[in-house]
PDB file of C-alpha atoms in Angstrom:
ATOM      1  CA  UNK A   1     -68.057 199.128 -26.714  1.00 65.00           C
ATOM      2  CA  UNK A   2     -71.516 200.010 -27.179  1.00 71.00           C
ATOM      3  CA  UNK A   3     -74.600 197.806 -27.792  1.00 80.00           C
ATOM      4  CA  UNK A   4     -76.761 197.762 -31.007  1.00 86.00           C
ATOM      5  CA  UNK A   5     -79.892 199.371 -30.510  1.00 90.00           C
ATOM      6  CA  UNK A   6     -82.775 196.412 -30.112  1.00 92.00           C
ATOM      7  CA  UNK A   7     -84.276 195.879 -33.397  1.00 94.00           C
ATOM      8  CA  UNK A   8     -87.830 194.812 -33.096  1.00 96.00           C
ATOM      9  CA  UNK A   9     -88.586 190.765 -32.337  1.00 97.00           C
ATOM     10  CA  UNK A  10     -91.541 187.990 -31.731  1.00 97.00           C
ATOM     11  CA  UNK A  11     -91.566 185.326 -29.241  1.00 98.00           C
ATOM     12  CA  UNK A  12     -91.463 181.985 -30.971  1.00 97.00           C
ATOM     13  CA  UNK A  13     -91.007 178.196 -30.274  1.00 96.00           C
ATOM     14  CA  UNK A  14     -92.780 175.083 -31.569  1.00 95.00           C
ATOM     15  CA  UNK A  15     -95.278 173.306 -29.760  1.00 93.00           C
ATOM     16  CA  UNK A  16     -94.391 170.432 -28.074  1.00 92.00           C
ATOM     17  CA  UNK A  17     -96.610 167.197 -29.003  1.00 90.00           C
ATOM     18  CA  UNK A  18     -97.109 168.672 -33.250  1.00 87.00           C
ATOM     19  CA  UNK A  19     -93.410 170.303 -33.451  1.00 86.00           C
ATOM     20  CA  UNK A  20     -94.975 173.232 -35.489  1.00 91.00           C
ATOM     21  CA  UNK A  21     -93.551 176.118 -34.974  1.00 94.00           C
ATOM     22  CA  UNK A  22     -95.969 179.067 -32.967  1.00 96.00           C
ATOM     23  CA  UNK A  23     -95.616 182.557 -32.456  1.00 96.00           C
ATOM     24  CA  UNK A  24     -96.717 184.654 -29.630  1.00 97.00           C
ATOM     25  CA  UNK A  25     -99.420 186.740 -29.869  1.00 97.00           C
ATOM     26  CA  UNK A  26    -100.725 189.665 -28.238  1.00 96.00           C
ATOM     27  CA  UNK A  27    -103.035 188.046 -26.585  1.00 96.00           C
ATOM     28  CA  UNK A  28    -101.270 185.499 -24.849  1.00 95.00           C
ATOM     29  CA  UNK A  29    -101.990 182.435 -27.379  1.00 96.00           C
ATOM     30  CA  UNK A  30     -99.402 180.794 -29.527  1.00 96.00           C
ATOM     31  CA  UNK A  31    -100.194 181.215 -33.250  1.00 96.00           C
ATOM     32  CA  UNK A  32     -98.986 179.692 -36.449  1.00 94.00           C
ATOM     33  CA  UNK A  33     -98.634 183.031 -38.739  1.00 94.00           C
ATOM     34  CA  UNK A  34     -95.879 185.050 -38.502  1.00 94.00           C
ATOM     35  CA  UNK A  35     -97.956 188.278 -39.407  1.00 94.00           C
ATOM     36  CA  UNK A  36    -100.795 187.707 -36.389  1.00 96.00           C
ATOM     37  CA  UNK A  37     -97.634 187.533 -33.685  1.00 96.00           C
ATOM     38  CA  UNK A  38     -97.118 190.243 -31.842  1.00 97.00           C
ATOM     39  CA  UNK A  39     -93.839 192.617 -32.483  1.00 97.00           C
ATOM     40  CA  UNK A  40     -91.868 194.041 -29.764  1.00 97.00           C
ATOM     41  CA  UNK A  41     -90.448 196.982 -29.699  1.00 96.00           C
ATOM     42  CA  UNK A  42     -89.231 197.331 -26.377  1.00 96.00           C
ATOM     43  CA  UNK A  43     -86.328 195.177 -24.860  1.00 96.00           C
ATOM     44  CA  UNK A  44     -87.449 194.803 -21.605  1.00 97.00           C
ATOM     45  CA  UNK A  45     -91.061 193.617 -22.784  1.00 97.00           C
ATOM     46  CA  UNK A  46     -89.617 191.211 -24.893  1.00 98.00           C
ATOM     47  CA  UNK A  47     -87.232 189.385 -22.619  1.00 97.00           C
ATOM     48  CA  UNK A  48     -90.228 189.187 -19.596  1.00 97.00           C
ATOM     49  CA  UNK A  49     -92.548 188.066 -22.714  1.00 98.00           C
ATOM     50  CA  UNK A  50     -89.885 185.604 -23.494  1.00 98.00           C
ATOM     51  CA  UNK A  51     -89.328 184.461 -20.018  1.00 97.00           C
ATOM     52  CA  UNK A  52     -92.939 183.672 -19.806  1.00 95.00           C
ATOM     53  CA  UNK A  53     -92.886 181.598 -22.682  1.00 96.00           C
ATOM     54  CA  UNK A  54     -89.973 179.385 -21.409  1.00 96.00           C
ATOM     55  CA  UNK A  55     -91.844 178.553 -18.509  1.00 95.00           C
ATOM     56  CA  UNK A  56     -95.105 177.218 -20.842  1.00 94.00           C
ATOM     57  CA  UNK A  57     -95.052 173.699 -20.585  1.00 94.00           C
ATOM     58  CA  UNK A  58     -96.948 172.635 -24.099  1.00 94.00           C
ATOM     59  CA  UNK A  59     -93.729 174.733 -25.944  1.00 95.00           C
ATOM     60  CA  UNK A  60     -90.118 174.305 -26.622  1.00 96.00           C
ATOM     61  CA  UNK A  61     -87.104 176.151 -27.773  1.00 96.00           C
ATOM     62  CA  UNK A  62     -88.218 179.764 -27.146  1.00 97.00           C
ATOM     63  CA  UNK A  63     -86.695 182.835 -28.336  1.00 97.00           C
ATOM     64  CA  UNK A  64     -86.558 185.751 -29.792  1.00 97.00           C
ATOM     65  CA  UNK A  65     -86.668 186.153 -33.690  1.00 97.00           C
ATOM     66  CA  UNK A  66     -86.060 189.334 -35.184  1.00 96.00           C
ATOM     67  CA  UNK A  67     -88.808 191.045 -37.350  1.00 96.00           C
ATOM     68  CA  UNK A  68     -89.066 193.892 -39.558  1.00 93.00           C
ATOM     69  CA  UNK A  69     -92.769 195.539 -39.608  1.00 92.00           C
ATOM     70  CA  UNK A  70     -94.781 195.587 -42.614  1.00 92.00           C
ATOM     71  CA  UNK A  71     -98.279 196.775 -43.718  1.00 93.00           C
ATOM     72  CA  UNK A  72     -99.190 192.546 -43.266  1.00 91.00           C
ATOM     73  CA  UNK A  73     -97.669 192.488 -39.476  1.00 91.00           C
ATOM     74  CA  UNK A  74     -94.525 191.167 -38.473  1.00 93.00           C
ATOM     75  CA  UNK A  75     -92.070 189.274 -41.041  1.00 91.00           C
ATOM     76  CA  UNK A  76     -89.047 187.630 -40.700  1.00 91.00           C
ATOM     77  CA  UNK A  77     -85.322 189.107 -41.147  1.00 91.00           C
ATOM     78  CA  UNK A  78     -82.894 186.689 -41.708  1.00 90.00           C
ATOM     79  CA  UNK A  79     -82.917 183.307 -43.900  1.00 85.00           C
ATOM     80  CA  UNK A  80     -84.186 181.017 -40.732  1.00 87.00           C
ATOM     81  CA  UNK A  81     -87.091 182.591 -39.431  1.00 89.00           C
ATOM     82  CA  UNK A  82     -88.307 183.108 -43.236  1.00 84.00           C
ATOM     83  CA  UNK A  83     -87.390 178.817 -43.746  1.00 80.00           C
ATOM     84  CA  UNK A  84     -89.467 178.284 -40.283  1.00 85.00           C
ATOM     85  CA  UNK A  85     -92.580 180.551 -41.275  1.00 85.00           C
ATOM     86  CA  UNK A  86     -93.105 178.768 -44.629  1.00 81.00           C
ATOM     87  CA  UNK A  87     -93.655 175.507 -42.584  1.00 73.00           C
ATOM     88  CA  UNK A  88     -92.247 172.348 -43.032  1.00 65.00           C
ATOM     89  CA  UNK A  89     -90.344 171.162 -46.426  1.00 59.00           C
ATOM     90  CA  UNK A  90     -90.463 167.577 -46.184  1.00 58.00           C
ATOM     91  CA  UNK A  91     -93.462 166.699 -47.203  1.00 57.00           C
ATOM     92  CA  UNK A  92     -96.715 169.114 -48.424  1.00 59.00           C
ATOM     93  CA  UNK A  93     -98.856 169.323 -44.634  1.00 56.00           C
ATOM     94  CA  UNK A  94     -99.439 172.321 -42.593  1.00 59.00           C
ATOM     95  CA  UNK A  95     -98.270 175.980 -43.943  1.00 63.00           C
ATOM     96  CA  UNK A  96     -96.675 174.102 -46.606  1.00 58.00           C
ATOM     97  CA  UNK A  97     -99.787 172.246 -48.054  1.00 60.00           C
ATOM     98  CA  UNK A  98    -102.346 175.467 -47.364  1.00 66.00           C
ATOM     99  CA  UNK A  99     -99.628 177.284 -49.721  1.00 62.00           C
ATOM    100  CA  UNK A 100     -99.941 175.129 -52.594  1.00 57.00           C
TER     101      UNK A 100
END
């Protein structure tokens, strides 16, 4: 059986003490946009950028999202990461309340 080929992907997790939910970035800081996280393209990057995370102690729940790349940086592929990126939905604060 052969493996699908690795699609491209972001670190994310939400930060511990606010819950929000952060992206990696390609510097090394967590960020709150989708589109400034950085996209990885390479498998091997992405799980040692991904075991790096787990071991931050201000984050939990680290993975690996998959991304498709657009002129506006990474965005989500499937209905979860684009219901996380929009922020929370039960009440207008955060993402959610800068949208509006």
């Amino acid at each position: 059986m052969s493996r699908r080929p690795f699609t491209p992907k972001v670190v994310t997790a939400n930060r511990l003490l606010e819950g929000d939910v952060v992206y990696l970035s390609a510097t090394d800081t967590w960020v709150t946009a989708l589109s400034d996280a950085e996209a990885l393209t390479d498998e091997a990057v992405a799980e040692a950028r991904l075991l790096d995370a787990l071991a931050e102690p201000h984050i939990v729940g680290a993975y690996l999202a998959e991304v498709t790349q657009t002129e506006d940086g990474p965005a989500p592929v499937h209905f979860r990461e684009v219901f996380r990126a929009s922020g929370p939905t039960n009440y207008a604060h955060g993402k959610a309340h800068e949208a509006s």
